Tab-separated table of C-alpha atoms and ligand atoms in Angstrom:
chain	number	residue	atom	x	y	z
D	1	MET	CA	212.149	-140.561	-60.212
D	2	SER	CA	210.132	-143.737	-61.341
D	3	THR	CA	211.910	-146.440	-60.925
D	4	TRP	CA	208.671	-148.710	-63.205
D	5	THR	CA	209.070	-150.768	-65.458
D	6	PRO	CA	206.255	-153.418	-67.800
D	7	GLU	CA	207.783	-155.617	-65.916
D	8	SER	CA	209.120	-154.100	-62.237
D	9	TRP	CA	206.390	-156.230	-60.581
D	10	ARG	CA	208.546	-158.836	-60.750
D	11	ALA	CA	210.451	-157.993	-57.876
D	12	ARG	CA	207.831	-158.215	-56.014
D	13	PRO	CA	205.988	-160.739	-53.979
D	14	ALA	CA	203.181	-161.733	-56.498
D	15	ALA	CA	199.661	-163.650	-54.786
D	16	GLN	CA	197.575	-165.780	-56.760
D	17	GLN	CA	200.244	-166.688	-59.162
D	18	PRO	CA	199.767	-169.776	-60.832
D	19	GLU	CA	202.165	-172.483	-60.454
D	20	TRP	CA	202.922	-173.344	-64.411
D	21	PRO	CA	204.524	-176.178	-64.427
D	22	ASP	CA	207.129	-175.262	-67.807
D	23	PRO	CA	208.493	-172.560	-67.399
D	24	HIS	CA	209.866	-173.014	-71.507
D	25	ARG	CA	205.987	-173.027	-72.123
D	26	LEU	CA	204.764	-169.643	-69.851
D	27	ASP	CA	207.905	-168.131	-71.870
D	28	GLN	CA	206.399	-168.916	-75.149
D	29	ALA	CA	202.924	-168.132	-75.102
D	30	LEU	CA	203.835	-164.730	-72.859
D	31	LYS	CA	206.513	-163.867	-76.297
D	32	GLN	CA	203.984	-164.650	-78.833
D	33	LEU	CA	201.733	-162.467	-76.832
D	34	SER	CA	203.368	-159.373	-76.367
D	35	GLY	CA	203.748	-159.607	-80.015
D	36	LEU	CA	199.676	-158.902	-80.767
D	37	PRO	CA	197.656	-156.685	-81.734
D	38	PRO	CA	196.450	-154.780	-78.488
D	39	LEU	CA	193.216	-155.038	-77.344
D	40	VAL	CA	191.747	-151.561	-76.380
D	41	PHE	CA	193.363	-148.302	-78.054
D	42	ALA	CA	195.313	-146.359	-75.701
D	43	GLY	CA	193.522	-143.316	-76.289
D	44	GLU	CA	189.699	-145.154	-75.179
D	45	ALA	CA	191.276	-145.795	-72.000
D	46	ALA	CA	191.720	-142.282	-71.479
D	47	SER	CA	188.665	-140.742	-72.328
D	48	LEU	CA	186.870	-143.648	-69.673
D	49	ARG	CA	189.543	-141.922	-67.475
D	50	ARG	CA	187.503	-138.875	-67.979
D	51	ALA	CA	183.694	-140.271	-68.192
D	52	LEU	CA	185.366	-141.558	-64.310
D	53	ALA	CA	186.562	-138.216	-64.262
D	54	GLN	CA	183.024	-136.449	-64.580
D	55	VAL	CA	182.016	-139.631	-61.075
D	56	ALA	CA	184.052	-138.433	-59.220
D	57	ARG	CA	182.806	-135.754	-59.164
D	58	GLY	CA	179.169	-136.595	-58.399
D	59	GLU	CA	178.917	-135.900	-61.581
D	60	ALA	CA	177.241	-140.165	-63.530
D	61	PHE	CA	177.209	-143.104	-62.468
D	62	LEU	CA	178.690	-146.318	-62.378
D	63	LEU	CA	177.681	-149.826	-63.864
D	64	GLN	CA	180.483	-152.616	-63.374
D	65	ALA	CA	178.468	-155.873	-64.575
D	66	GLY	CA	179.533	-158.714	-66.196
D	67	ASP	CA	180.347	-162.511	-64.841
D	68	CYS	CA	182.018	-163.140	-62.301
D	69	ALA	CA	184.790	-166.144	-64.372
D	70	GLU	CA	183.878	-166.432	-68.107
D	71	SER	CA	184.081	-169.653	-69.103
D	72	PHE	CA	185.693	-170.966	-72.618
D	73	ALA	CA	183.147	-173.407	-72.143
D	74	ASP	CA	180.320	-171.420	-72.474
D	75	PHE	CA	181.520	-168.902	-75.254
D	76	GLY	CA	179.099	-168.271	-77.980
D	77	ALA	CA	177.154	-164.865	-79.176
D	78	ASP	CA	174.125	-165.255	-77.827
D	79	THR	CA	175.631	-165.335	-73.696
D	80	ILE	CA	177.595	-161.836	-75.208
D	81	ARG	CA	174.117	-160.247	-76.283
D	82	ASP	CA	171.810	-161.038	-73.156
D	83	LYS	CA	174.570	-159.504	-70.821
D	84	LEU	CA	174.765	-156.796	-72.780
D	85	LYS	CA	171.507	-156.705	-73.089
D	86	VAL	CA	170.720	-157.483	-69.622
D	87	ILE	CA	173.914	-154.830	-68.767
D	88	LEU	CA	172.564	-151.699	-71.628
D	89	GLN	CA	168.545	-152.155	-70.324
D	90	MET	CA	169.847	-152.183	-65.995
D	91	ALA	CA	171.480	-148.458	-67.372
D	92	VAL	CA	168.648	-146.803	-69.062
D	93	VAL	CA	166.626	-147.758	-65.465
D	94	LEU	CA	170.141	-145.459	-64.247
D	95	THR	CA	169.607	-143.596	-66.467
D	96	TYR	CA	166.277	-141.967	-66.454
D	97	ALA	CA	164.488	-143.331	-62.661
D	98	GLY	CA	167.868	-142.585	-61.291
D	99	GLY	CA	168.222	-138.810	-63.373
D	100	VAL	CA	172.419	-139.619	-63.605
D	101	PRO	CA	174.714	-140.238	-66.870
D	102	VAL	CA	175.424	-143.992	-66.704
D	103	VAL	CA	178.895	-145.097	-66.942
D	104	LYS	CA	179.036	-148.347	-68.318
D	105	LEU	CA	181.843	-151.164	-67.536
D	106	GLY	CA	181.655	-154.728	-68.233
D	107	ARG	CA	183.672	-157.370	-66.521
D	108	ILE	CA	183.924	-158.786	-70.068
D	109	ALA	CA	186.968	-159.252	-72.350
D	110	GLY	CA	189.225	-160.597	-70.222
D	111	GLN	CA	187.299	-162.187	-67.023
D	112	PHE	CA	189.470	-165.273	-66.982
D	113	ALA	CA	192.069	-165.259	-63.794
D	114	LYS	CA	190.107	-165.651	-59.874
D	115	PRO	CA	191.657	-165.217	-57.326
D	116	ARG	CA	191.606	-167.882	-54.344
D	117	SER	CA	191.120	-168.540	-50.788
D	118	SER	CA	192.895	-172.011	-50.166
D	119	PRO	CA	195.634	-173.726	-53.114
D	120	THR	CA	193.950	-176.832	-53.098
D	121	GLU	CA	190.009	-177.435	-52.473
D	122	VAL	CA	187.514	-181.419	-51.894
D	123	VAL	CA	185.512	-182.150	-54.897
D	124	GLY	CA	183.513	-185.620	-53.707
D	125	GLY	CA	186.039	-186.133	-51.027
D	126	VAL	CA	188.248	-185.498	-53.841
D	127	GLU	CA	191.431	-183.063	-52.620
D	128	VAL	CA	192.119	-181.366	-55.682
D	129	PRO	CA	193.785	-178.294	-56.472
D	130	ALA	CA	191.477	-175.210	-56.738
D	131	PHE	CA	190.334	-173.945	-60.524
D	132	ARG	CA	191.271	-170.026	-60.875
D	133	GLY	CA	190.107	-169.720	-64.107
D	134	HIS	CA	189.719	-170.313	-67.860
D	135	ILE	CA	192.483	-168.450	-68.246
D	136	VAL	CA	194.977	-171.199	-65.980
D	137	ASN	CA	193.424	-174.426	-65.796
D	138	ASP	CA	190.569	-176.740	-66.349
D	139	ASP	CA	187.505	-176.981	-63.567
D	140	ALA	CA	186.633	-180.113	-64.052
D	141	PRO	CA	187.131	-181.458	-60.436
D	142	SER	CA	190.458	-183.861	-61.673
D	143	PRO	CA	194.140	-183.306	-60.643
D	144	GLN	CA	195.414	-183.269	-64.424
D	145	ALA	CA	192.922	-180.819	-64.804
D	146	ARG	CA	193.658	-178.172	-62.891
D	147	ILE	CA	197.217	-178.008	-64.053
D	148	PRO	CA	197.017	-174.691	-64.722
D	149	ASP	CA	198.780	-174.781	-69.107
D	150	PRO	CA	200.076	-171.940	-71.376
D	151	ASP	CA	197.883	-172.152	-74.083
D	152	ARG	CA	195.491	-170.619	-71.994
D	153	LEU	CA	196.555	-167.812	-71.334
D	154	VAL	CA	196.288	-167.373	-75.445
D	155	ARG	CA	193.771	-169.246	-75.755
D	156	ALA	CA	192.169	-166.295	-72.805
D	157	TYR	CA	193.453	-163.460	-75.104
D	158	HIS	CA	191.722	-164.792	-78.370
D	159	GLN	CA	188.391	-164.884	-76.931
D	160	SER	CA	188.692	-161.570	-75.393
D	161	ALA	CA	188.680	-160.255	-78.947
D	162	SER	CA	186.656	-162.412	-80.474
D	163	THR	CA	183.754	-160.920	-77.656
D	164	LEU	CA	185.141	-157.142	-77.949
D	165	ASN	CA	184.599	-157.743	-80.646
D	166	LEU	CA	181.097	-158.420	-81.010
D	167	LEU	CA	179.656	-155.467	-77.365
D	168	ARG	CA	182.174	-152.972	-80.217
D	169	ALA	CA	180.010	-154.114	-83.429
D	170	PHE	CA	177.062	-153.999	-81.079
D	171	THR	CA	176.916	-150.900	-79.746
D	172	LYS	CA	178.040	-148.801	-82.483
D	173	GLY	CA	175.855	-150.638	-85.322
D	174	GLY	CA	172.289	-149.865	-83.423
D	175	TYR	CA	172.203	-152.977	-81.334
D	176	ALA	CA	171.819	-150.504	-78.923
D	177	ASP	CA	170.342	-147.728	-80.104
D	178	LEU	CA	167.462	-145.936	-78.071
D	179	SER	CA	164.713	-147.002	-80.460
D	180	GLN	CA	165.549	-150.283	-79.395
D	181	VAL	CA	164.612	-150.464	-75.522
D	182	HIS	CA	161.283	-152.383	-76.006
D	183	VAL	CA	163.191	-154.437	-78.214
D	184	TRP	CA	166.074	-155.353	-75.079
D	185	ASN	CA	162.668	-156.762	-73.168
D	186	GLN	CA	160.949	-159.244	-74.776
D	187	GLU	CA	161.000	-161.890	-72.911
D	188	PHE	CA	161.408	-159.985	-69.882
D	189	VAL	CA	157.740	-157.662	-70.063
D	190	ALA	CA	155.105	-159.750	-69.285
D	191	SER	CA	156.955	-162.761	-66.813
D	192	SER	CA	158.252	-160.508	-63.971
D	193	PRO	CA	157.881	-156.972	-61.993
D	194	GLY	CA	160.699	-155.562	-63.481
D	195	GLY	CA	160.275	-156.601	-66.601
D	196	ARG	CA	156.699	-154.417	-66.804
D	197	GLN	CA	158.235	-151.970	-64.659
D	198	TYR	CA	160.612	-151.879	-67.805
D	199	ALA	CA	157.953	-151.820	-70.239
D	200	ALA	CA	157.106	-149.084	-68.135
D	201	VAL	CA	160.362	-146.647	-68.886
D	202	ALA	CA	160.522	-148.064	-72.440
D	203	ASP	CA	157.066	-146.460	-73.013
D	204	GLU	CA	158.101	-143.106	-71.529
D	205	ILE	CA	161.338	-142.883	-73.239
D	206	GLU	CA	159.627	-143.960	-77.145
D	207	ARG	CA	157.195	-141.023	-75.594
D	208	ALA	CA	159.747	-137.645	-75.314
D	209	LEU	CA	161.872	-139.444	-78.114
D	210	ARG	CA	158.616	-138.705	-80.006
D	211	PHE	CA	158.090	-136.192	-78.645
D	212	MET	CA	161.316	-134.679	-80.566
D	213	ARG	CA	160.532	-135.640	-83.256
D	214	ALA	CA	156.925	-133.574	-83.620
D	215	CYS	CA	158.683	-130.187	-82.285
D	216	GLY	CA	161.084	-130.764	-85.734
D	217	ILE	CA	165.317	-132.089	-83.729
D	218	ASN	CA	166.359	-134.747	-85.631
D	219	LEU	CA	166.871	-137.219	-83.925
D	220	GLY	CA	169.153	-138.983	-87.126
D	221	ASP	CA	172.105	-136.178	-86.047
D	222	GLU	CA	172.013	-137.881	-82.203
D	223	LYS	CA	174.903	-139.430	-82.365
D	224	ASP	CA	174.411	-140.655	-78.566
D	225	LEU	CA	171.165	-142.167	-79.092
D	226	HIS	CA	172.777	-144.453	-81.819
D	227	GLN	CA	175.182	-145.667	-79.835
D	228	VAL	CA	176.291	-146.418	-76.499
D	229	ASP	CA	180.228	-146.357	-74.488
D	230	PHE	CA	180.733	-149.744	-72.969
D	231	TRP	CA	183.189	-150.492	-71.432
D	232	THR	CA	186.188	-153.389	-70.135
D	233	SER	CA	187.507	-153.800	-67.146
D	234	HIS	CA	188.402	-157.023	-65.183
D	235	GLU	CA	191.605	-158.203	-63.107
D	236	ALA	CA	195.094	-157.880	-63.449
D	237	LEU	CA	195.914	-160.774	-61.461
D	238	ILE	CA	198.003	-162.971	-63.983
D	239	LEU	CA	201.161	-160.643	-64.008
D	240	GLY	CA	203.033	-162.139	-66.448
D	241	TYR	CA	199.566	-162.446	-69.253
D	242	GLU	CA	199.018	-158.387	-67.879
D	243	GLU	CA	202.742	-157.131	-68.653
D	244	ALA	CA	202.114	-158.753	-72.295
D	245	LEU	CA	199.666	-156.689	-73.080
D	246	THR	CA	201.168	-153.657	-71.874
D	247	ARG	CA	202.095	-151.189	-75.244
D	248	ARG	CA	203.860	-147.675	-75.001
D	249	ASP	CA	201.312	-145.232	-76.741
D	250	SER	CA	203.363	-143.488	-79.256
D	251	LEU	CA	200.678	-140.417	-78.969
D	252	SER	CA	201.630	-139.460	-75.094
D	253	GLY	CA	204.756	-141.862	-74.552
D	254	ASP	CA	202.863	-143.599	-71.052
D	255	TRP	CA	202.550	-147.046	-70.466
D	256	TYR	CA	199.431	-148.957	-70.974
D	257	ASP	CA	197.962	-152.364	-70.358
D	258	CYS	CA	195.987	-152.130	-73.010
D	259	SER	CA	194.333	-155.676	-72.408
D	260	ALA	CA	191.306	-153.946	-70.988
D	261	HIS	CA	189.971	-150.259	-70.514
D	262	LEU	CA	190.525	-150.615	-66.974
D	263	LEU	CA	191.751	-153.168	-64.372
D	264	TRP	CA	191.319	-153.692	-60.427
D	265	VAL	CA	193.618	-155.307	-57.972
D	266	GLY	CA	191.742	-157.590	-55.571
D	267	GLU	CA	190.841	-158.153	-51.652
D	268	ARG	CA	193.687	-160.438	-51.547
D	269	THR	CA	196.290	-159.118	-54.206
D	270	ARG	CA	195.855	-155.262	-52.781
D	271	GLN	CA	199.081	-154.990	-50.759
D	272	PRO	CA	200.288	-151.104	-51.513
D	273	ASP	CA	203.781	-153.248	-51.414
D	274	GLY	CA	202.938	-156.285	-53.788
D	275	ALA	CA	203.720	-156.550	-57.401
D	276	HIS	CA	200.302	-156.197	-58.675
D	277	VAL	CA	199.854	-153.079	-56.544
D	278	GLU	CA	203.589	-152.066	-58.519
D	279	PHE	CA	202.233	-153.266	-61.702
D	280	LEU	CA	198.691	-150.942	-61.241
D	281	SER	CA	200.683	-148.369	-60.662
D	282	GLY	CA	203.187	-148.194	-63.202
D	283	ILE	CA	200.050	-148.454	-66.341
D	284	ALA	CA	197.904	-145.597	-67.378
D	285	ASN	CA	194.638	-146.589	-67.418
D	286	PRO	CA	192.018	-145.428	-65.394
D	287	VAL	CA	192.164	-149.015	-62.261
D	288	GLY	CA	190.194	-149.723	-60.072
D	289	ALA	CA	190.592	-151.656	-55.479
D	290	LYS	CA	188.914	-153.677	-54.247
D	291	VAL	CA	187.854	-152.354	-50.583
D	292	GLY	CA	187.072	-156.110	-47.942
D	293	PRO	CA	185.972	-154.685	-43.811
D	294	GLY	CA	189.226	-156.004	-43.012
D	295	ALA	CA	190.757	-152.642	-44.642
D	296	THR	CA	192.604	-149.551	-42.297
D	297	PRO	CA	192.119	-146.606	-43.027
D	298	GLU	CA	195.905	-146.376	-43.176
D	299	GLU	CA	196.368	-148.761	-45.756
D	300	VAL	CA	193.665	-147.485	-47.936
D	301	VAL	CA	195.163	-143.931	-47.932
D	302	THR	CA	198.715	-146.113	-48.838
D	303	LEU	CA	197.219	-147.307	-51.695
D	304	CYS	CA	195.803	-144.290	-52.763
D	305	GLY	CA	198.930	-143.006	-52.634
D	306	ARG	CA	200.640	-146.134	-55.051
D	307	LEU	CA	197.848	-145.777	-57.436
D	308	ASP	CA	197.065	-141.543	-57.021
D	309	PRO	CA	199.804	-140.253	-56.041
D	310	ASP	CA	199.015	-137.131	-58.767
D	311	ARG	CA	195.385	-137.336	-57.417
D	312	GLN	CA	193.915	-136.791	-61.139
D	313	PRO	CA	189.745	-137.280	-60.941
D	314	GLY	CA	188.299	-140.693	-63.456
D	315	ARG	CA	192.199	-142.611	-61.694
D	316	LEU	CA	191.422	-144.477	-58.924
D	317	THR	CA	187.419	-146.361	-58.160
D	318	LEU	CA	187.502	-148.070	-55.043
D	319	VAL	CA	184.988	-151.098	-54.253
D	320	SER	CA	183.655	-151.516	-50.783
D	321	ARG	CA	183.012	-154.908	-50.896
D	322	MET	CA	181.661	-155.158	-46.832
D	323	GLY	CA	178.799	-156.652	-46.481
D	324	ALA	CA	175.287	-156.145	-45.397
D	325	GLU	CA	175.710	-156.423	-41.809
D	326	ALA	CA	179.699	-154.579	-41.814
D	327	VAL	CA	179.139	-152.180	-44.390
D	328	GLY	CA	177.259	-149.111	-41.829
D	329	GLU	CA	180.703	-149.954	-39.633
D	330	THR	CA	183.489	-149.818	-41.958
D	331	LEU	CA	182.905	-147.872	-45.064
D	332	PRO	CA	182.477	-145.125	-42.251
D	333	PRO	CA	186.436	-144.505	-41.358
D	334	LEU	CA	187.543	-145.222	-44.990
D	335	LEU	CA	185.378	-142.543	-46.431
D	336	ARG	CA	186.198	-139.816	-44.236
D	337	ALA	CA	190.239	-140.633	-44.782
D	338	VAL	CA	190.359	-140.841	-47.998
D	339	ALA	CA	187.975	-137.829	-48.482
D	340	ALA	CA	190.882	-136.101	-45.665
D	341	SER	CA	193.532	-137.625	-47.853
D	342	GLY	CA	192.877	-135.372	-51.067
D	343	HIS	CA	192.737	-138.030	-53.605
D	344	PRO	CA	189.675	-137.482	-56.192
D	345	VAL	CA	188.559	-141.194	-56.456
D	346	VAL	CA	185.409	-143.493	-57.598
D	347	TRP	CA	183.991	-144.982	-54.686
D	348	ALA	CA	181.455	-148.184	-55.536
D	349	CYS	CA	179.938	-150.088	-54.288
D	350	ASP	CA	180.161	-153.994	-54.453
D	351	PRO	CA	177.318	-155.894	-51.802
D	352	MET	CA	178.743	-159.661	-54.191
D	353	HIS	CA	182.040	-160.896	-52.246
D	354	GLY	CA	180.210	-159.596	-48.612
D	355	ASN	CA	176.822	-161.442	-49.075
D	356	THR	CA	178.178	-164.452	-50.258
D	357	PHE	CA	177.002	-168.221	-48.038
D	358	THR	CA	177.547	-171.986	-48.806
D	359	GLY	CA	174.109	-173.103	-48.948
D	360	PRO	CA	171.982	-176.521	-47.184
D	361	GLY	CA	173.086	-178.635	-50.590
D	362	GLY	CA	176.813	-177.412	-51.168
D	363	ARG	CA	176.054	-174.579	-53.330
D	364	LYS	CA	177.387	-170.722	-52.819
D	365	THR	CA	175.152	-168.771	-53.254
D	366	ARG	CA	174.171	-164.172	-52.405
D	367	HIS	CA	170.379	-164.017	-51.597
D	368	PHE	CA	169.087	-160.742	-53.273
D	369	GLU	CA	167.942	-158.712	-50.600
D	370	HIS	CA	171.291	-159.156	-48.323
D	371	VAL	CA	173.146	-157.942	-51.881
D	372	VAL	CA	169.714	-155.186	-51.541
D	373	ALA	CA	171.008	-154.132	-48.177
D	374	GLU	CA	175.078	-154.024	-48.444
D	375	ILE	CA	174.152	-150.434	-51.565
D	376	SER	CA	171.479	-149.502	-49.039
D	377	GLY	CA	174.199	-149.112	-46.614
D	378	PHE	CA	176.141	-148.063	-48.827
D	379	PHE	CA	174.755	-145.667	-49.967
D	380	ASP	CA	173.967	-144.558	-46.008
D	381	ALA	CA	177.329	-144.440	-45.363
D	382	CYS	CA	178.414	-141.590	-48.698
D	383	ARG	CA	176.044	-139.743	-47.878
D	384	SER	CA	177.010	-139.092	-44.446
D	385	ALA	CA	180.043	-139.595	-45.313
D	386	GLY	CA	179.154	-135.862	-47.412
D	387	THR	CA	180.760	-138.728	-50.829
D	388	TRP	CA	178.995	-139.284	-54.530
D	389	PRO	CA	177.997	-143.029	-54.442
D	390	GLY	CA	179.950	-142.954	-56.836
D	391	GLY	CA	179.080	-146.855	-58.445
D	392	VAL	CA	177.754	-151.180	-58.262
D	393	HIS	CA	179.908	-153.725	-59.145
D	394	VAL	CA	177.787	-156.870	-59.592
D	395	GLU	CA	178.382	-160.297	-60.975
D	396	LEU	CA	174.973	-160.809	-63.177
D	397	THR	CA	174.334	-162.832	-66.869
D	398	GLY	CA	171.517	-161.735	-69.170
D	399	ASP	CA	170.423	-166.264	-69.173
D	400	ASN	CA	167.992	-167.053	-66.924
D	401	VAL	CA	170.349	-169.521	-63.875
D	402	THR	CA	169.140	-170.153	-61.083
D	403	GLU	CA	172.364	-168.674	-58.386
D	404	CYS	CA	170.994	-166.093	-56.197
D	405	LEU	CA	168.097	-166.941	-54.444
D	406	GLY	CA	165.584	-164.275	-53.189
D	407	GLY	CA	164.031	-161.522	-56.088
D	408	SER	CA	160.807	-161.413	-56.812
D	409	GLU	CA	160.616	-165.294	-58.959
D	410	ALA	CA	161.518	-166.185	-55.093
D	411	ILE	CA	163.982	-168.387	-56.293
D	412	GLY	CA	164.741	-170.363	-52.413
D	413	GLU	CA	167.549	-173.187	-51.820
D	414	ASP	CA	165.832	-175.302	-53.819
D	415	ASP	CA	165.708	-173.527	-56.932
D	416	LEU	CA	170.087	-173.273	-56.677
D	417	GLU	CA	169.850	-177.405	-58.682
D	418	LEU	CA	167.801	-176.197	-61.697
D	419	ARG	CA	170.297	-173.925	-63.448
D	420	TYR	CA	173.040	-173.014	-61.514
D	421	THR	CA	175.873	-172.531	-64.269
D	422	THR	CA	178.287	-170.589	-63.037
D	423	THR	CA	181.749	-171.431	-62.866
D	424	CYS	CA	182.711	-169.526	-60.068
D	425	ASP	CA	180.491	-167.597	-57.737
D	426	PRO	CA	176.925	-166.423	-58.172
D	427	ARG	CA	175.555	-164.550	-60.433
D	428	LEU	CA	172.273	-162.685	-60.586
D	429	ASN	CA	169.199	-163.259	-63.827
D	430	GLY	CA	168.276	-161.458	-66.167
D	431	ARG	CA	165.355	-160.486	-63.826
D	432	GLN	CA	167.034	-160.548	-61.034
D	433	SER	CA	170.063	-157.841	-62.811
D	434	LEU	CA	166.295	-155.746	-63.483
D	435	ASP	CA	165.439	-155.762	-60.082
D	436	LEU	CA	168.113	-154.746	-58.724
D	437	ALA	CA	168.654	-151.842	-60.792
D	438	PHE	CA	165.409	-149.938	-60.579
D	439	ARG	CA	166.294	-150.747	-56.193
D	440	VAL	CA	169.250	-148.331	-57.144
D	441	ALA	CA	167.172	-145.998	-59.248
D	442	ASP	CA	165.538	-145.653	-56.018
D	443	LEU	CA	168.465	-144.859	-53.727
D	444	LEU	CA	170.279	-142.799	-56.647
D	445	ARG	CA	166.650	-140.354	-56.618
D	446	ARG	CA	165.686	-139.901	-52.628
P	1	PEP	C1	185.719	-161.591	-57.643
P	1	PEP	O1	185.621	-159.720	-57.813
P	1	PEP	O2	185.382	-161.748	-58.175
P	1	PEP	C2	186.040	-160.824	-56.851
P	1	PEP	C3	187.294	-162.402	-56.370
P	1	PEP	O3	186.107	-160.547	-55.603
P	1	PEP	P1	187.267	-160.123	-53.962
P	1	PEP	O4	188.802	-159.554	-54.708
P	1	PEP	O5	186.320	-158.871	-53.666
P	1	PEP	O6	187.096	-160.841	-53.908
P	2	CO	CO1	183.468	-163.082	-58.021
């Protein structure tokens, strides 16, 4: 008999929770959230689970992408549009050049909370509490700014709602129409090899559409050419927030966390007996778990048992984040153990978090070639184990930032100072993201 309830996580050790200074104000904020409308509908989360079941069967590929941390400050239509645009472009490349349907899942409309390795950090010689994402505190490096503020939970909800509203408008209202493939590319096309390569793909798609029209096919009737399904996800870190948005689906009677379509636990919160895994174990959404180089096969199989007891395809996505150097050694035993356990998981590769280092100027960065190398090592490991390399999970932005090194523009260490705007981890910029899509498409074709 299950003892799970939306609040049963409270009886378990919960890592990475903020120390809210005023419990009364926290309760008020959570109470307010529990009376607000859900952000997503249970039926949508169930559709994503079915789409991920296709990935688990090796019939589709998952592209999960977006900011490391969304920001209250950098919030506007252009930023949302440009992020969506680069994800749609990557999906076109993977679908066309890689030859597989792509499940498009944003780290967006709720990706605000950050787990930290240390509760404090030193900024300019002063030790201050760590920044935990705009849903908790402010990134300004002062002790005052870092005090957790429960009003931020409500603000994160409202920003997620507006973001999701615009995403729905763009993806269902014409912006994502396949006839727009060229329009998405305007600023990259002349100025980068990836942009020119993309323009060639877009030309071919346009030719194929013209051909179908000439054959008498009424493309206007083909809904899939004019709309895309775009799903949302974030790390389920602040459990009070997730609990407040968890609602019982009146149709199925199942509980869904209606803050996003998919929720995941991070490398720091995936303890099988911990509060985060307890929470995810009872919601019917598709769920994910990050798996780093320290994970043992036994741990991962135990996690599969907790999060996917019914062995349901599409329910669980394991996201490998080993680092380019370790992946060839650390991933294969996990792939074999999970395959032997019979859990039909999706395996995806996060090539970002195992490849972060601090550059000479003190900026956290990642190198494009390390990102590609980890994905390549992931594909090799999956293929040797007879497992479908099911997807990639990347941190990116549509903006022209200089946060990661390399790529076709050859961003160097001196360039990091130019446009480094992330509030947390370094992201691939639009061009690097498109370059990456072509490299992944090559791996898929091989
Ligand atoms: C993240 O996805 O931003 C993150 C913190 O990842 P991980 O849990 O894998 O370290
Ligand atoms: Co990150």
